[in-house]
């Protein structure tokens, strides 16, 4: 039985069109996140303000509030493969002007906003394609691979943003991003769907946009598994946005390192954690309750965030000093080592939240409604993150990054407790 489970990942990868989707997803997500994280560094270097960094995040999140669910309703009527191809090409063309305008803060906000508008149509076409390419028995493995791709690309882009900026320079970096989006479009064009998936959905979705939106809310309110998965995915993405906003400040004020060095220290171990977690889920945990996996991930995520600001206190403990007395200098435990471990745990925990939640969304929805559900997810992320992101940026400048991290970790732990002892029991 163990061998069969281990082979599910390989079996999923052997589906050629799914492999093309994974490749397209990686290049697209890597490009989009490298674009966003590079802008965070650029803006922070211009004005040295967490509040200004929040402006970039807002420019990316506001379109999701305005368009998210309605974009999903449109995508459900269109050929999702065509949407993936078109959105990648359009974003490539929109980013290219920043090669010449990267010093203009207003243009950074405007172009980021425009790219985000196009992305609202990309999101409800990407993940909902998975059930069109793999069978239900492979959904958890497929989402494990997809989760590895998405979240590894997020953190990998963050890790390499400073490196690419130093290697390419700001102008050439945006040219490089344009090329990456074009590659993502090429892989999307290679995906093959069956004829029924290529047919337009106008006759199926005959309710009208407003009626469809109401029906989506009704469906989610009636289906406990859907509502819980939407909440979990929203929480995971909001946490990423919050950490992105205060990351530069965390590097300078707590770790005492250059902003450009922080991604390498924090993000690389998180990538490893995400990959390991997703691999374990996809290979060995098919029989485990998805709700249990998510709750475990939420607890672990809250604990790791809560401990992030206290690496220096752990470093000063007698037991750590005792261990260090027997270690060579290069292996001595310090605050950076502790941060690396916590980043790994945070990435590992994220995979336990995201992979099972995505699998539930796909199992509980049909192709005609899946895009709208993911569009709603995108809207929820925008609505729920806009206030925390603005507040977090301001609070980090006002009271400090350490206090903001403690508060964020505490909130996640409280939500995990509510999910375990109140919501699920009811």
mmCIF file of C-alpha atoms in Angstrom:
data_model
loop_
_atom_site.group_PDB
_atom_site.id
_atom_site.type_symbol
_atom_site.label_atom_id
_atom_site.label_comp_id
_atom_site.label_asym_id
_atom_site.label_seq_id
_atom_site.Cartn_x
_atom_site.Cartn_y
_atom_site.Cartn_z
ATOM 1 C CA UNK A 1 0.000 0.000 0.000
ATOM 2 C CA UNK A 2 2.847 2.371 0.812
ATOM 3 C CA UNK A 3 4.362 1.860 -2.636
ATOM 4 C CA UNK A 4 1.044 2.657 -4.312
ATOM 5 C CA UNK A 5 0.785 5.926 -2.394
ATOM 6 C CA UNK A 6 4.325 6.925 -3.226
ATOM 7 C CA UNK A 7 3.672 6.356 -6.937
ATOM 8 C CA UNK A 8 0.624 8.652 -7.028
ATOM 9 C CA UNK A 9 2.850 11.716 -7.400
ATOM 10 C CA UNK A 10 4.719 10.140 -10.329
ATOM 11 C CA UNK A 11 1.466 8.907 -11.862
ATOM 12 C CA UNK A 12 0.067 12.441 -11.741
ATOM 13 C CA UNK A 13 3.171 13.937 -13.353
ATOM 14 C CA UNK A 14 2.912 11.460 -16.224
ATOM 15 C CA UNK A 15 -0.273 13.211 -17.393
ATOM 16 C CA UNK A 16 1.337 15.384 -20.053
ATOM 17 C CA UNK A 17 -1.204 18.218 -20.097
ATOM 18 C CA UNK A 18 -1.038 18.459 -16.303
ATOM 19 C CA UNK A 19 2.755 18.732 -16.541
ATOM 20 C CA UNK A 20 2.322 21.581 -19.052
ATOM 21 C CA UNK A 21 -0.110 23.241 -16.624
ATOM 22 C CA UNK A 22 2.447 22.894 -13.804
ATOM 23 C CA UNK A 23 5.171 24.408 -16.011
ATOM 24 C CA UNK A 24 2.904 27.284 -17.071
ATOM 25 C CA UNK A 25 1.839 27.806 -13.484
ATOM 26 C CA UNK A 26 5.419 27.921 -12.223
ATOM 27 C CA UNK A 27 6.660 30.453 -14.783
ATOM 28 C CA UNK A 28 3.527 32.572 -14.400
ATOM 29 C CA UNK A 29 3.453 32.541 -10.605
ATOM 30 C CA UNK A 30 7.205 33.004 -10.360
ATOM 31 C CA UNK A 31 7.027 35.984 -12.731
ATOM 32 C CA UNK A 32 4.082 37.552 -10.932
ATOM 33 C CA UNK A 33 5.584 37.146 -7.488
ATOM 34 C CA UNK A 34 9.059 38.199 -8.574
ATOM 35 C CA UNK A 35 7.399 41.291 -10.039
ATOM 36 C CA UNK A 36 5.622 42.053 -6.760
ATOM 37 C CA UNK A 37 8.527 41.327 -4.426
ATOM 38 C CA UNK A 38 11.004 43.220 -6.596
ATOM 39 C CA UNK A 39 8.683 46.225 -6.440
ATOM 40 C CA UNK A 40 8.560 45.924 -2.637
ATOM 41 C CA UNK A 41 12.348 46.224 -2.547
ATOM 42 C CA UNK A 42 12.404 49.032 -5.128
ATOM 43 C CA UNK A 43 9.739 51.079 -3.324
ATOM 44 C CA UNK A 44 11.330 50.513 0.095
ATOM 45 C CA UNK A 45 14.698 51.649 -1.276
ATOM 46 C CA UNK A 46 13.090 54.820 -2.688
ATOM 47 C CA UNK A 47 11.217 56.032 0.395
ATOM 48 C CA UNK A 48 12.396 53.732 3.273
ATOM 49 C CA UNK A 49 8.816 53.324 4.538
ATOM 50 C CA UNK A 50 6.678 50.259 5.316
ATOM 51 C CA UNK A 51 3.618 52.388 4.574
ATOM 52 C CA UNK A 52 4.819 53.036 1.015
ATOM 53 C CA UNK A 53 5.430 49.295 0.624
ATOM 54 C CA UNK A 54 1.810 48.775 1.657
ATOM 55 C CA UNK A 55 0.840 50.905 -1.355
ATOM 56 C CA UNK A 56 2.237 48.255 -3.711
ATOM 57 C CA UNK A 57 0.289 45.533 -1.923
ATOM 58 C CA UNK A 58 -2.880 47.636 -2.075
ATOM 59 C CA UNK A 59 -2.442 48.271 -5.801
ATOM 60 C CA UNK A 60 -2.336 44.506 -6.259
ATOM 61 C CA UNK A 61 -5.221 43.622 -3.904
ATOM 62 C CA UNK A 62 -7.835 46.310 -4.669
ATOM 63 C CA UNK A 63 -8.748 44.864 -8.133
ATOM 64 C CA UNK A 64 -9.553 41.535 -6.471
ATOM 65 C CA UNK A 65 -12.170 43.294 -4.337
ATOM 66 C CA UNK A 66 -13.742 44.963 -7.366
ATOM 67 C CA UNK A 67 -13.522 42.153 -9.913
ATOM 68 C CA UNK A 68 -12.756 38.833 -8.196
ATOM 69 C CA UNK A 69 -16.033 36.942 -8.217
ATOM 70 C CA UNK A 70 -17.357 38.596 -11.410
ATOM 71 C CA UNK A 71 -14.142 37.672 -13.213
ATOM 72 C CA UNK A 72 -14.731 34.108 -12.036
ATOM 73 C CA UNK A 73 -18.267 34.169 -13.459
ATOM 74 C CA UNK A 74 -16.891 35.264 -16.842
ATOM 75 C CA UNK A 75 -14.090 32.701 -16.850
ATOM 76 C CA UNK A 76 -16.625 29.911 -16.201
ATOM 77 C CA UNK A 77 -18.191 30.871 -19.557
ATOM 78 C CA UNK A 78 -14.882 30.910 -21.446
ATOM 79 C CA UNK A 79 -12.238 28.413 -22.476
ATOM 80 C CA UNK A 80 -9.897 28.346 -19.448
ATOM 81 C CA UNK A 81 -6.910 27.361 -21.585
ATOM 82 C CA UNK A 82 -7.387 30.468 -23.744
ATOM 83 C CA UNK A 83 -7.700 32.608 -20.609
ATOM 84 C CA UNK A 84 -4.415 31.260 -19.231
ATOM 85 C CA UNK A 85 -2.625 31.946 -22.501
ATOM 86 C CA UNK A 86 -4.089 35.430 -22.985
ATOM 87 C CA UNK A 87 -3.546 36.705 -19.447
ATOM 88 C CA UNK A 88 0.126 35.695 -19.515
ATOM 89 C CA UNK A 89 0.738 37.472 -22.820
ATOM 90 C CA UNK A 90 -1.105 40.637 -21.737
ATOM 91 C CA UNK A 91 0.781 40.864 -18.446
ATOM 92 C CA UNK A 92 4.081 40.460 -20.293
ATOM 93 C CA UNK A 93 3.251 43.496 -22.441
ATOM 94 C CA UNK A 94 2.056 45.566 -19.474
ATOM 95 C CA UNK A 95 5.204 45.013 -17.392
ATOM 96 C CA UNK A 96 7.681 45.890 -20.145
ATOM 97 C CA UNK A 97 7.244 49.717 -19.810
ATOM 98 C CA UNK A 98 8.607 49.543 -16.251
ATOM 99 C CA UNK A 99 12.020 48.902 -17.785
ATOM 100 C CA UNK A 100 11.966 52.651 -18.487
ATOM 101 C CA UNK A 101 9.670 53.894 -15.677
ATOM 102 C CA UNK A 102 10.904 51.954 -12.642
ATOM 103 C CA UNK A 103 11.925 55.125 -10.819
ATOM 104 C CA UNK A 104 8.437 56.650 -10.944
ATOM 105 C CA UNK A 105 6.475 55.677 -7.817
ATOM 106 C CA UNK A 106 3.120 56.683 -9.319
ATOM 107 C CA UNK A 107 3.702 54.601 -12.469
ATOM 108 C CA UNK A 108 4.696 51.632 -10.303
ATOM 109 C CA UNK A 109 1.328 51.849 -8.556
ATOM 110 C CA UNK A 110 -0.608 52.325 -11.810
ATOM 111 C CA UNK A 111 1.037 49.453 -13.698
ATOM 112 C CA UNK A 112 0.791 47.162 -10.672
ATOM 113 C CA UNK A 113 -2.931 47.938 -10.501
ATOM 114 C CA UNK A 114 -3.362 47.201 -14.228
ATOM 115 C CA UNK A 115 -1.452 43.914 -14.042
ATOM 116 C CA UNK A 116 -3.585 42.915 -11.070
ATOM 117 C CA UNK A 117 -6.784 43.570 -13.053
ATOM 118 C CA UNK A 118 -5.645 41.063 -15.694
ATOM 119 C CA UNK A 119 -4.619 38.608 -12.952
ATOM 120 C CA UNK A 120 -8.209 38.508 -11.672
ATOM 121 C CA UNK A 121 -9.082 36.545 -14.830
ATOM 122 C CA UNK A 122 -6.003 34.343 -14.566
ATOM 123 C CA UNK A 123 -6.701 33.083 -11.024
ATOM 124 C CA UNK A 124 -10.149 31.472 -11.597
ATOM 125 C CA UNK A 125 -8.815 29.764 -14.733
ATOM 126 C CA UNK A 126 -5.628 28.260 -13.288
ATOM 127 C CA UNK A 127 -6.379 25.999 -10.314
ATOM 128 C CA UNK A 128 -9.918 25.063 -11.537
ATOM 129 C CA UNK A 129 -8.271 23.408 -14.557
ATOM 130 C CA UNK A 130 -6.795 20.647 -12.387
ATOM 131 C CA UNK A 131 -9.977 18.484 -12.221
ATOM 132 C CA UNK A 132 -10.278 18.805 -16.006
ATOM 133 C CA UNK A 133 -6.883 17.127 -16.427
ATOM 134 C CA UNK A 134 -6.682 14.523 -13.615
ATOM 135 C CA UNK A 135 -9.132 12.068 -12.078
ATOM 136 C CA UNK A 136 -10.673 12.499 -8.631
ATOM 137 C CA UNK A 137 -8.375 9.818 -7.178
ATOM 138 C CA UNK A 138 -5.356 11.978 -8.099
ATOM 139 C CA UNK A 139 -6.734 15.337 -6.923
ATOM 140 C CA UNK A 140 -4.836 15.429 -3.621
ATOM 141 C CA UNK A 141 -1.551 14.501 -5.325
ATOM 142 C CA UNK A 142 -2.206 17.017 -8.110
ATOM 143 C CA UNK A 143 -2.930 19.770 -5.579
ATOM 144 C CA UNK A 144 0.171 18.799 -3.611
ATOM 145 C CA UNK A 145 2.250 19.308 -6.760
ATOM 146 C CA UNK A 146 0.333 22.464 -7.631
ATOM 147 C CA UNK A 147 0.729 23.789 -4.100
ATOM 148 C CA UNK A 148 4.450 23.087 -4.264
ATOM 149 C CA UNK A 149 4.602 25.047 -7.501
ATOM 150 C CA UNK A 150 2.539 28.021 -6.343
ATOM 151 C CA UNK A 151 4.002 28.538 -2.911
ATOM 152 C CA UNK A 152 7.525 27.594 -3.898
ATOM 153 C CA UNK A 153 7.275 30.185 -6.681
ATOM 154 C CA UNK A 154 6.032 32.777 -4.178
ATOM 155 C CA UNK A 155 8.883 32.235 -1.763
ATOM 156 C CA UNK A 156 11.463 31.505 -4.473
ATOM 157 C CA UNK A 157 10.574 34.806 -6.148
ATOM 158 C CA UNK A 158 10.969 36.537 -2.789
ATOM 159 C CA UNK A 159 14.318 34.778 -2.255
ATOM 160 C CA UNK A 160 15.689 35.763 -5.649
ATOM 161 C CA UNK A 161 14.187 39.247 -5.930
ATOM 162 C CA UNK A 162 17.175 40.974 -4.364
ATOM 163 C CA UNK A 163 19.638 38.736 -6.197
ATOM 164 C CA UNK A 164 18.055 39.394 -9.604
ATOM 165 C CA UNK A 165 17.907 43.113 -8.894
ATOM 166 C CA UNK A 166 21.629 43.165 -8.147
ATOM 167 C CA UNK A 167 22.487 40.987 -11.171
ATOM 168 C CA UNK A 168 20.185 42.464 -13.821
ATOM 169 C CA UNK A 169 19.538 45.949 -12.493
ATOM 170 C CA UNK A 170 16.021 47.356 -12.274
ATOM 171 C CA UNK A 171 15.525 47.998 -16.009
ATOM 172 C CA UNK A 172 16.709 44.581 -17.220
ATOM 173 C CA UNK A 173 14.766 42.795 -14.483
ATOM 174 C CA UNK A 174 11.455 43.917 -15.987
ATOM 175 C CA UNK A 175 12.596 42.755 -19.437
ATOM 176 C CA UNK A 176 13.423 39.389 -17.854
ATOM 177 C CA UNK A 177 9.939 39.247 -16.307
ATOM 178 C CA UNK A 178 8.376 39.894 -19.694
ATOM 179 C CA UNK A 179 10.220 36.884 -21.129
ATOM 180 C CA UNK A 180 9.102 34.664 -18.242
ATOM 181 C CA UNK A 181 5.443 35.563 -18.798
ATOM 182 C CA UNK A 182 5.807 34.747 -22.493
ATOM 183 C CA UNK A 183 7.242 31.316 -21.601
ATOM 184 C CA UNK A 184 4.271 30.723 -19.285
ATOM 185 C CA UNK A 185 1.937 31.552 -22.178
ATOM 186 C CA UNK A 186 3.704 29.059 -24.461
ATOM 187 C CA UNK A 187 3.269 26.221 -21.956
ATOM 188 C CA UNK A 188 -0.402 27.140 -21.495
ATOM 189 C CA UNK A 189 -0.945 26.878 -25.243
ATOM 190 C CA UNK A 190 0.370 23.273 -25.168
ATOM 191 C CA UNK A 191 -2.325 22.027 -22.747
ATOM 192 C CA UNK A 192 -4.903 19.726 -24.358
ATOM 193 C CA UNK A 193 -8.466 19.601 -23.036
ATOM 194 C CA UNK A 194 -11.273 17.318 -24.108
ATOM 195 C CA UNK A 195 -13.924 18.762 -26.410
ATOM 196 C CA UNK A 196 -16.536 19.175 -23.687
ATOM 197 C CA UNK A 197 -14.152 21.391 -21.721
ATOM 198 C CA UNK A 198 -13.547 23.574 -24.763
ATOM 199 C CA UNK A 199 -17.218 24.295 -25.363
ATOM 200 C CA UNK A 200 -18.466 27.731 -24.220
ATOM 201 C CA UNK A 201 -20.514 27.708 -21.033
ATOM 202 C CA UNK A 202 -23.107 30.395 -21.902
ATOM 203 C CA UNK A 203 -25.945 27.885 -22.041
ATOM 204 C CA UNK A 204 -24.924 26.279 -18.771
ATOM 205 C CA UNK A 205 -24.616 29.556 -16.863
ATOM 206 C CA UNK A 206 -27.900 31.077 -17.949
ATOM 207 C CA UNK A 207 -28.786 32.652 -14.612
ATOM 208 C CA UNK A 208 -27.072 35.997 -15.235
ATOM 209 C CA UNK A 209 -24.074 37.301 -13.332
ATOM 210 C CA UNK A 210 -25.868 38.611 -10.252
ATOM 211 C CA UNK A 211 -27.940 35.460 -9.877
ATOM 212 C CA UNK A 212 -24.808 33.345 -10.265
ATOM 213 C CA UNK A 213 -23.032 35.315 -7.543
ATOM 214 C CA UNK A 214 -25.986 34.844 -5.186
ATOM 215 C CA UNK A 215 -26.048 31.146 -5.987
ATOM 216 C CA UNK A 216 -22.341 30.834 -5.168
ATOM 217 C CA UNK A 217 -22.900 32.395 -1.750
ATOM 218 C CA UNK A 218 -25.858 30.075 -1.175
ATOM 219 C CA UNK A 219 -23.782 27.041 -2.168
ATOM 220 C CA UNK A 220 -20.961 27.991 0.179
ATOM 221 C CA UNK A 221 -23.280 28.796 3.104
ATOM 222 C CA UNK A 222 -24.879 25.357 2.751
ATOM 223 C CA UNK A 223 -21.608 23.419 2.355
ATOM 224 C CA UNK A 224 -19.498 23.406 5.521
ATOM 225 C CA UNK A 225 -16.456 21.918 3.793
ATOM 226 C CA UNK A 226 -16.447 24.708 1.173
ATOM 227 C CA UNK A 227 -16.775 27.529 3.677
ATOM 228 C CA UNK A 228 -13.999 26.122 5.876
ATOM 229 C CA UNK A 229 -11.668 25.639 2.902
ATOM 230 C CA UNK A 230 -12.294 29.159 1.632
ATOM 231 C CA UNK A 231 -11.515 30.540 5.081
ATOM 232 C CA UNK A 232 -8.299 28.509 5.369
ATOM 233 C CA UNK A 233 -7.030 29.520 1.922
ATOM 234 C CA UNK A 234 -7.888 33.149 2.588
ATOM 235 C CA UNK A 235 -6.008 33.062 5.894
ATOM 236 C CA UNK A 236 -2.903 31.514 4.294
ATOM 237 C CA UNK A 237 -2.756 34.136 1.553
ATOM 238 C CA UNK A 238 -3.370 37.044 3.932
ATOM 239 C CA UNK A 239 -0.493 35.820 6.124
ATOM 240 C CA UNK A 240 1.808 35.829 3.092
ATOM 241 C CA UNK A 241 0.800 39.417 2.256
ATOM 242 C CA UNK A 242 1.348 40.534 5.844
ATOM 243 C CA UNK A 243 4.810 38.942 5.982
ATOM 244 C CA UNK A 244 5.648 40.508 2.611
ATOM 245 C CA UNK A 245 4.825 43.977 3.950
ATOM 246 C CA UNK A 246 6.888 43.715 7.133
ATOM 247 C CA UNK A 247 9.671 41.524 5.708
ATOM 248 C CA UNK A 248 12.027 44.417 4.929
ATOM 249 C CA UNK A 249 11.523 45.893 8.393
ATOM 250 C CA UNK A 250 12.029 42.485 10.033
ATOM 251 C CA UNK A 251 15.335 42.128 8.202
ATOM 252 C CA UNK A 252 16.674 45.531 9.262
ATOM 253 C CA UNK A 253 15.294 45.959 12.783
ATOM 254 C CA UNK A 254 15.253 42.408 14.201
ATOM 255 C CA UNK A 255 17.741 40.326 12.219
ATOM 256 C CA UNK A 256 20.086 43.259 11.576
ATOM 257 C CA UNK A 257 20.814 42.247 7.974
ATOM 258 C CA UNK A 258 20.460 43.969 4.618
ATOM 259 C CA UNK A 259 16.988 43.835 3.070
ATOM 260 C CA UNK A 260 18.400 42.155 -0.041
ATOM 261 C CA UNK A 261 19.824 39.331 2.091
ATOM 262 C CA UNK A 262 16.634 38.577 4.014
ATOM 263 C CA UNK A 263 14.897 36.508 1.305
ATOM 264 C CA UNK A 264 17.820 34.101 1.129
ATOM 265 C CA UNK A 265 17.841 33.610 4.912
ATOM 266 C CA UNK A 266 14.084 33.354 5.413
ATOM 267 C CA UNK A 267 12.601 32.189 2.141
ATOM 268 C CA UNK A 268 14.885 29.369 1.042
ATOM 269 C CA UNK A 269 14.131 27.206 4.107
ATOM 270 C CA UNK A 270 10.439 28.022 3.702
ATOM 271 C CA UNK A 271 10.599 26.642 0.144
ATOM 272 C CA UNK A 272 12.103 23.416 1.461
ATOM 273 C CA UNK A 273 9.393 23.226 4.140
ATOM 274 C CA UNK A 274 6.595 23.722 1.609
ATOM 275 C CA UNK A 275 8.038 21.133 -0.768
ATOM 276 C CA UNK A 276 8.494 18.543 1.985
ATOM 277 C CA UNK A 277 5.020 19.136 3.420
ATOM 278 C CA UNK A 278 3.307 18.906 0.039
ATOM 279 C CA UNK A 279 5.272 15.779 -0.853
ATOM 280 C CA UNK A 280 4.276 14.077 2.402
ATOM 281 C CA UNK A 281 0.611 15.002 1.932
ATOM 282 C CA UNK A 282 0.501 13.925 -1.707
ATOM 283 C CA UNK A 283 2.287 10.627 -1.093
ATOM 284 C CA UNK A 284 1.214 9.362 2.321
ATOM 285 C CA UNK A 285 -1.790 11.219 3.763
ATOM 286 C CA UNK A 286 -4.614 10.473 1.302
ATOM 287 C CA UNK A 287 -6.581 8.636 3.993
ATOM 288 C CA UNK A 288 -6.277 11.374 6.617
ATOM 289 C CA UNK A 289 -9.105 13.824 7.240
ATOM 290 C CA UNK A 290 -8.468 17.001 5.243
ATOM 291 C CA UNK A 291 -9.949 19.051 8.078
ATOM 292 C CA UNK A 292 -7.447 17.539 10.530
ATOM 293 C CA UNK A 293 -4.545 18.320 8.197
ATOM 294 C CA UNK A 294 -5.667 21.946 7.892
ATOM 295 C CA UNK A 295 -6.065 22.429 11.651
ATOM 296 C CA UNK A 296 -2.597 20.995 12.239
ATOM 297 C CA UNK A 297 -1.203 23.422 9.664
ATOM 298 C CA UNK A 298 -2.948 26.411 11.256
ATOM 299 C CA UNK A 299 -1.595 25.611 14.730
ATOM 300 C CA UNK A 300 1.932 25.139 13.436
ATOM 301 C CA UNK A 301 1.721 28.330 11.363
ATOM 302 C CA UNK A 302 0.593 30.399 14.355
ATOM 303 C CA UNK A 303 3.346 29.043 16.608
ATOM 304 C CA UNK A 304 6.110 29.652 14.062
ATOM 305 C CA UNK A 305 5.008 33.270 13.413
ATOM 306 C CA UNK A 306 4.670 33.935 17.147
ATOM 307 C CA UNK A 307 8.253 32.785 17.762
ATOM 308 C CA UNK A 308 9.873 34.683 14.869
ATOM 309 C CA UNK A 309 10.737 37.838 16.864
ATOM 310 C CA UNK A 310 12.297 35.917 19.780
ATOM 311 C CA UNK A 311 15.305 34.297 18.135
ATOM 312 C CA UNK A 312 17.697 36.497 20.129
ATOM 313 C CA UNK A 313 16.141 35.366 23.444
ATOM 314 C CA UNK A 314 16.547 31.705 22.504
ATOM 315 C CA UNK A 315 20.124 32.386 21.418
ATOM 316 C CA UNK A 316 20.965 33.755 24.876
ATOM 317 C CA UNK A 317 19.615 30.722 26.790
ATOM 318 C CA UNK A 318 22.113 28.736 28.845
ATOM 319 C CA UNK A 319 21.386 25.479 27.023
ATOM 320 C CA UNK A 320 22.154 27.112 23.667
ATOM 321 C CA UNK A 321 25.396 28.598 25.011
ATOM 322 C CA UNK A 322 26.314 25.181 26.375
ATOM 323 C CA UNK A 323 25.725 23.527 22.984
ATOM 324 C CA UNK A 324 27.657 26.281 21.202
ATOM 325 C CA UNK A 325 30.670 25.670 23.427
ATOM 326 C CA UNK A 326 31.127 22.290 21.722
ATOM 327 C CA UNK A 327 30.508 23.485 18.146
ATOM 328 C CA UNK A 328 32.914 25.037 15.644
ATOM 329 C CA UNK A 329 32.301 28.707 14.868
ATOM 330 C CA UNK A 330 30.616 27.988 11.546
ATOM 331 C CA UNK A 331 28.003 25.746 13.236
ATOM 332 C CA UNK A 332 27.295 27.821 16.349
ATOM 333 C CA UNK A 333 23.572 28.433 16.907
ATOM 334 C CA UNK A 334 22.584 32.075 16.510
ATOM 335 C CA UNK A 335 19.480 34.118 15.751
ATOM 336 C CA UNK A 336 19.763 33.548 11.992
ATOM 337 C CA UNK A 337 19.853 29.767 12.468
ATOM 338 C CA UNK A 338 16.735 29.940 14.618
ATOM 339 C CA UNK A 339 15.004 32.084 12.003
ATOM 340 C CA UNK A 340 15.883 29.539 9.314
ATOM 341 C CA UNK A 341 14.307 26.729 11.358
ATOM 342 C CA UNK A 342 11.160 28.752 12.018
ATOM 343 C CA UNK A 343 10.895 29.684 8.329
ATOM 344 C CA UNK A 344 11.102 25.992 7.432
ATOM 345 C CA UNK A 345 8.330 25.177 9.929
ATOM 346 C CA UNK A 346 6.188 28.031 8.566
ATOM 347 C CA UNK A 347 6.537 26.712 5.016
ATOM 348 C CA UNK A 348 5.790 23.157 6.154
ATOM 349 C CA UNK A 349 2.667 24.370 7.982
ATOM 350 C CA UNK A 350 1.472 26.360 4.954
ATOM 351 C CA UNK A 351 1.379 23.241 2.784
ATOM 352 C CA UNK A 352 -0.905 21.529 5.312
ATOM 353 C CA UNK A 353 -3.343 24.426 5.068
ATOM 354 C CA UNK A 354 -3.287 24.988 1.320
ATOM 355 C CA UNK A 355 -3.111 21.522 -0.286
ATOM 356 C CA UNK A 356 -6.099 19.883 1.467
ATOM 357 C CA UNK A 357 -8.190 23.063 1.214
ATOM 358 C CA UNK A 358 -7.717 23.287 -2.556
ATOM 359 C CA UNK A 359 -8.593 19.602 -2.935
ATOM 360 C CA UNK A 360 -11.848 20.154 -1.035
ATOM 361 C CA UNK A 361 -12.809 23.130 -3.219
ATOM 362 C CA UNK A 362 -12.348 21.041 -6.342
ATOM 363 C CA UNK A 363 -14.151 17.989 -4.975
ATOM 364 C CA UNK A 364 -17.161 19.996 -3.832
ATOM 365 C CA UNK A 365 -17.672 22.052 -7.026
ATOM 366 C CA UNK A 366 -18.390 21.325 -10.689
ATOM 367 C CA UNK A 367 -16.587 22.926 -13.631
ATOM 368 C CA UNK A 368 -19.508 25.320 -14.165
ATOM 369 C CA UNK A 369 -19.100 26.777 -10.659
ATOM 370 C CA UNK A 370 -15.424 26.274 -9.863
ATOM 371 C CA UNK A 371 -14.224 29.503 -11.449
ATOM 372 C CA UNK A 372 -16.772 31.540 -9.506
ATOM 373 C CA UNK A 373 -15.746 29.881 -6.234
ATOM 374 C CA UNK A 374 -12.089 30.685 -6.872
ATOM 375 C CA UNK A 375 -13.103 34.178 -7.953
ATOM 376 C CA UNK A 376 -14.874 34.550 -4.623
ATOM 377 C CA UNK A 377 -11.725 33.313 -2.890
ATOM 378 C CA UNK A 378 -9.762 36.016 -4.666
ATOM 379 C CA UNK A 379 -12.295 38.628 -3.551
ATOM 380 C CA UNK A 380 -12.193 37.368 0.027
ATOM 381 C CA UNK A 381 -8.399 37.624 0.057
ATOM 382 C CA UNK A 382 -8.619 41.195 -1.207
ATOM 383 C CA UNK A 383 -11.348 42.254 1.232
ATOM 384 C CA UNK A 384 -9.837 40.601 4.293
ATOM 385 C CA UNK A 385 -6.253 41.611 3.558
ATOM 386 C CA UNK A 386 -6.698 45.261 2.646
ATOM 387 C CA UNK A 387 -7.224 46.391 6.252
ATOM 388 C CA UNK A 388 -4.575 44.127 7.846
ATOM 389 C CA UNK A 389 -2.030 45.085 5.176
ATOM 390 C CA UNK A 390 -2.644 48.811 5.670
ATOM 391 C CA UNK A 391 -2.712 48.467 9.457
ATOM 392 C CA UNK A 392 0.334 46.195 9.557
ATOM 393 C CA UNK A 393 2.441 48.596 7.505
ATOM 394 C CA UNK A 394 1.443 51.530 9.699
ATOM 395 C CA UNK A 395 1.799 49.599 12.957
ATOM 396 C CA UNK A 396 5.239 48.316 11.969
ATOM 397 C CA UNK A 397 6.352 51.928 11.496
ATOM 398 C CA UNK A 398 4.583 53.070 14.684
ATOM 399 C CA UNK A 399 5.106 50.368 17.337
ATOM 400 C CA UNK A 400 7.623 48.032 15.732
ATOM 401 C CA UNK A 401 7.848 44.863 13.670
ATOM 402 C CA UNK A 402 8.318 42.604 16.701
ATOM 403 C CA UNK A 403 4.955 43.527 18.203
ATOM 404 C CA UNK A 404 3.171 43.108 14.860
ATOM 405 C CA UNK A 405 4.587 39.600 14.420
ATOM 406 C CA UNK A 406 3.519 38.577 17.920
ATOM 407 C CA UNK A 407 0.007 39.875 17.274
ATOM 408 C CA UNK A 408 -0.221 38.101 13.909
ATOM 409 C CA UNK A 409 0.888 34.766 15.364
ATOM 410 C CA UNK A 410 -1.543 35.111 18.271
ATOM 411 C CA UNK A 411 -4.458 35.786 15.902
ATOM 412 C CA UNK A 412 -3.663 32.671 13.834
ATOM 413 C CA UNK A 413 -3.489 30.535 16.985
ATOM 414 C CA UNK A 414 -6.833 31.870 18.228
ATOM 415 C CA UNK A 415 -8.440 31.122 14.852
ATOM 416 C CA UNK A 416 -7.036 27.578 14.950
ATOM 417 C CA UNK A 417 -8.503 27.073 18.444
ATOM 418 C CA UNK A 418 -11.889 28.386 17.347
ATOM 419 C CA UNK A 419 -11.836 26.070 14.314
ATOM 420 C CA UNK A 420 -10.972 23.063 16.499
ATOM 421 C CA UNK A 421 -13.098 23.554 19.618
ATOM 422 C CA UNK A 422 -16.037 25.661 18.401
ATOM 423 C CA UNK A 423 -16.695 25.554 14.652
ATOM 424 C CA UNK A 424 -15.969 21.883 13.973
ATOM 425 C CA UNK A 425 -17.793 20.697 17.092
ATOM 426 C CA UNK A 426 -20.890 22.672 16.134
#
